[in-house]
Amino acid sequence: MISMRSLAIKALTCNRLTNFNNIQFQTRGVSYKNSKLVEDDSKYTEFEVFHNPEEWKYVERLLPIKWIPDPKPKENYPSGWIPQKADPEKTPYFIERTKNHMLPVYLKLGQRRMQQHTKIRKIEGDIWRLSEELVQYIKPLMGYTSIGVKVEELRRTITLRGDFVAYTKKFLIEKGF
């Protein structure tokens, strides 16, 4: 025997106004199949379709941009930003900039902010050589004998154990990335 409660729960899972013993349940749609079909255009707000490119340029100004435009070349930038100079064909490895033209070097915090990891993304080419050169660059600066490194070839990332973001960015800028 089906109880009133089970019928009410069943009614909540569909997209209809349902009546059970004069109790009305209004439910939300949970899928495309349950939604109402589109009715004729006369019941909706009036609209016009324009194909004039002269009028479309005003609409384009309102749309969000899909990419960040390249910055204008200058001798020095006031923010301290440095453009990429390395040629990907002439280097054994290459690090692609982000869509905002920044280096993809991040500090990841874990275990209640007690563990720090420096992550480098978007690496192409000889990722193992980059990891070796980076470790050899950072070791003398920090006075360490070894640095924990995790190289993920398929994900194109290198993760260093510790906060080496500033040193990593300095190394990459010196290399022209």
Tab-separated table of C-alpha atoms in Angstrom:
chain	number	residue	atom	x	y	z
A	1	MET	CA	0.000	0.000	0.000
A	2	ILE	CA	1.339	3.453	-0.937
A	3	SER	CA	1.277	6.015	1.838
A	4	MET	CA	0.496	9.715	1.487
A	5	ARG	CA	4.090	10.545	2.396
A	6	SER	CA	5.572	8.406	-0.393
A	7	LEU	CA	3.203	10.031	-2.891
A	8	ALA	CA	4.305	13.487	-1.728
A	9	ILE	CA	7.983	12.544	-2.099
A	10	LYS	CA	7.308	11.137	-5.560
A	11	ALA	CA	5.516	14.345	-6.522
A	12	LEU	CA	8.552	16.409	-5.512
A	13	THR	CA	10.734	14.619	-8.041
A	14	CYS	CA	8.733	15.597	-11.120
A	15	ASN	CA	7.974	18.930	-12.769
A	16	ARG	CA	4.207	19.220	-12.363
A	17	LEU	CA	1.486	20.537	-10.146
A	18	THR	CA	0.035	17.408	-8.654
A	19	ASN	CA	-3.023	16.825	-6.470
A	20	PHE	CA	-3.298	14.104	-3.843
A	21	ASN	CA	-6.432	14.255	-1.692
A	22	ASN	CA	-6.881	17.986	-2.421
A	23	ILE	CA	-3.265	18.756	-1.369
A	24	GLN	CA	-1.405	20.553	-4.116
A	25	PHE	CA	2.383	20.108	-4.515
A	26	GLN	CA	4.375	22.413	-6.742
A	27	THR	CA	7.675	20.968	-7.845
A	28	ARG	CA	10.779	22.126	-9.681
A	29	GLY	CA	12.085	20.697	-12.905
A	30	VAL	CA	14.992	18.339	-12.545
A	31	SER	CA	15.489	17.443	-16.174
A	32	TYR	CA	14.883	18.587	-19.708
A	33	LYS	CA	12.213	15.921	-20.247
A	34	ASN	CA	10.025	17.319	-17.467
A	35	SER	CA	10.145	20.937	-18.666
A	36	LYS	CA	7.294	22.625	-20.521
A	37	LEU	CA	7.413	22.852	-24.298
A	38	VAL	CA	7.899	26.253	-25.953
A	39	GLU	CA	4.625	27.811	-26.973
A	40	ASP	CA	3.975	30.122	-29.914
A	41	ASP	CA	5.935	33.404	-30.173
A	42	SER	CA	2.925	35.625	-29.442
A	43	LYS	CA	3.096	34.798	-25.713
A	44	TYR	CA	6.702	36.008	-25.341
A	45	THR	CA	8.376	39.408	-25.405
A	46	GLU	CA	8.601	40.967	-28.840
A	47	PHE	CA	11.973	40.811	-30.544
A	48	GLU	CA	13.577	41.624	-33.888
A	49	VAL	CA	16.479	39.942	-35.643
A	50	PHE	CA	19.004	42.316	-37.248
A	51	HIS	CA	21.655	41.316	-39.748
A	52	ASN	CA	23.196	44.759	-40.114
A	53	PRO	CA	26.931	44.709	-39.197
A	54	GLU	CA	26.816	48.434	-38.469
A	55	GLU	CA	24.400	47.820	-35.592
A	56	TRP	CA	26.150	44.620	-34.460
A	57	LYS	CA	29.338	46.512	-33.538
A	58	TYR	CA	27.476	48.100	-30.607
A	59	VAL	CA	26.488	44.652	-29.328
A	60	GLU	CA	30.069	43.371	-29.632
A	61	ARG	CA	31.278	46.105	-27.285
A	62	LEU	CA	29.057	44.657	-24.555
A	63	LEU	CA	30.214	41.048	-24.950
A	64	PRO	CA	33.117	39.866	-22.752
A	65	ILE	CA	36.429	39.468	-24.565
A	66	LYS	CA	37.604	35.916	-25.199
A	67	TRP	CA	41.308	36.671	-24.919
A	68	ILE	CA	43.487	39.305	-23.333
A	69	PRO	CA	45.047	41.486	-26.044
A	70	ASP	CA	48.824	41.501	-26.378
A	71	PRO	CA	50.412	44.368	-24.471
A	72	LYS	CA	51.967	47.211	-26.438
A	73	PRO	CA	55.755	46.824	-26.675
A	74	LYS	CA	57.646	49.210	-24.371
A	75	GLU	CA	61.162	49.449	-23.063
A	76	ASN	CA	60.038	49.269	-19.414
A	77	TYR	CA	56.641	48.502	-17.919
A	78	PRO	CA	55.621	50.399	-14.745
A	79	SER	CA	54.341	47.211	-13.069
A	80	GLY	CA	57.682	45.411	-13.483
A	81	TRP	CA	56.172	42.869	-15.882
A	82	ILE	CA	58.621	41.428	-18.433
A	83	PRO	CA	57.447	40.076	-21.806
A	84	GLN	CA	58.405	36.622	-23.033
A	85	LYS	CA	61.549	36.620	-25.185
A	86	ALA	CA	62.434	32.944	-25.611
A	87	ASP	CA	61.884	31.289	-28.978
A	88	PRO	CA	60.239	27.864	-28.536
A	89	GLU	CA	62.095	26.415	-31.517
A	90	LYS	CA	65.554	27.303	-30.158
A	91	THR	CA	65.182	26.053	-26.560
A	92	PRO	CA	65.032	22.424	-25.343
A	93	TYR	CA	61.990	23.269	-23.217
A	94	PHE	CA	59.403	26.017	-23.255
A	95	ILE	CA	56.927	27.436	-20.745
A	96	GLU	CA	53.813	28.956	-22.241
A	97	ARG	CA	52.418	32.053	-20.526
A	98	THR	CA	48.849	32.152	-19.204
A	99	LYS	CA	46.078	33.991	-21.059
A	100	ASN	CA	46.923	37.055	-18.915
A	101	HIS	CA	50.563	36.905	-20.107
A	102	MET	CA	51.835	35.819	-16.678
A	103	LEU	CA	54.202	32.997	-15.697
A	104	PRO	CA	52.321	29.821	-14.687
A	105	VAL	CA	54.100	29.434	-11.319
A	106	TYR	CA	51.874	28.931	-8.273
A	107	LEU	CA	52.181	28.314	-4.532
A	108	LYS	CA	49.948	25.467	-3.369
A	109	LEU	CA	49.177	25.132	0.348
A	110	GLY	CA	48.065	21.859	1.919
A	111	GLN	CA	47.618	20.131	5.281
A	112	ARG	CA	46.218	23.162	7.109
A	113	ARG	CA	48.701	25.448	5.352
A	114	MET	CA	51.647	23.565	6.846
A	115	GLN	CA	52.823	22.091	3.525
A	116	GLN	CA	53.946	24.396	0.741
A	117	HIS	CA	54.524	23.330	-2.848
A	118	THR	CA	55.659	25.382	-5.830
A	119	LYS	CA	53.884	24.266	-8.990
A	120	ILE	CA	54.997	25.112	-12.545
A	121	ARG	CA	52.470	24.443	-15.307
A	122	LYS	CA	52.305	24.577	-19.134
A	123	ILE	CA	55.742	23.038	-19.740
A	124	GLU	CA	56.595	21.772	-23.193
A	125	GLY	CA	59.692	19.937	-24.363
A	126	ASP	CA	62.377	18.368	-22.153
A	127	ILE	CA	60.644	18.651	-18.761
A	128	TRP	CA	63.337	16.560	-17.010
A	129	ARG	CA	66.097	18.921	-18.089
A	130	LEU	CA	64.096	21.901	-16.823
A	131	SER	CA	63.613	20.244	-13.430
A	132	GLU	CA	67.353	19.492	-13.115
A	133	GLU	CA	68.388	23.037	-14.090
A	134	LEU	CA	65.816	24.567	-11.749
A	135	VAL	CA	66.968	22.471	-8.781
A	136	GLN	CA	70.641	23.305	-9.526
A	137	TYR	CA	69.683	27.005	-9.609
A	138	ILE	CA	67.708	26.985	-6.331
A	139	LYS	CA	69.986	24.751	-4.192
A	140	PRO	CA	72.884	27.222	-3.733
A	141	LEU	CA	70.540	30.178	-3.238
A	142	MET	CA	68.714	28.450	-0.378
A	143	GLY	CA	71.708	26.523	0.984
A	144	TYR	CA	69.939	23.162	0.617
A	145	THR	CA	71.617	19.864	-0.242
A	146	SER	CA	68.491	18.489	-1.925
A	147	ILE	CA	65.008	19.600	-2.979
A	148	GLY	CA	62.006	17.324	-3.390
A	149	VAL	CA	60.813	17.376	-6.994
A	150	LYS	CA	57.799	15.723	-8.613
A	151	VAL	CA	57.745	15.717	-12.416
A	152	GLU	CA	54.440	14.899	-14.092
A	153	GLU	CA	55.173	14.472	-17.767
A	154	LEU	CA	51.604	13.877	-18.936
A	155	ARG	CA	50.209	16.845	-17.013
A	156	ARG	CA	53.172	19.000	-18.098
A	157	THR	CA	53.863	20.134	-14.521
A	158	ILE	CA	56.733	20.227	-12.034
A	159	THR	CA	56.058	20.428	-8.301
A	160	LEU	CA	58.801	21.460	-5.875
A	161	ARG	CA	58.467	20.812	-2.146
A	162	GLY	CA	58.676	24.238	-0.506
A	163	ASP	CA	57.999	27.876	-1.313
A	164	PHE	CA	60.311	28.684	-4.225
A	165	VAL	CA	57.928	30.824	-6.286
A	166	ALA	CA	60.133	33.938	-6.335
A	167	TYR	CA	63.285	31.977	-7.247
A	168	THR	CA	61.431	29.981	-9.906
A	169	LYS	CA	60.029	33.125	-11.536
A	170	LYS	CA	63.469	34.765	-11.471
A	171	PHE	CA	65.001	31.668	-13.106
A	172	LEU	CA	62.344	31.558	-15.826
A	173	ILE	CA	62.642	35.277	-16.593
A	174	GLU	CA	66.441	34.953	-16.890
A	175	LYS	CA	65.868	32.124	-19.403
A	176	GLY	CA	63.516	34.386	-21.410
A	177	PHE	CA	60.225	32.773	-20.504
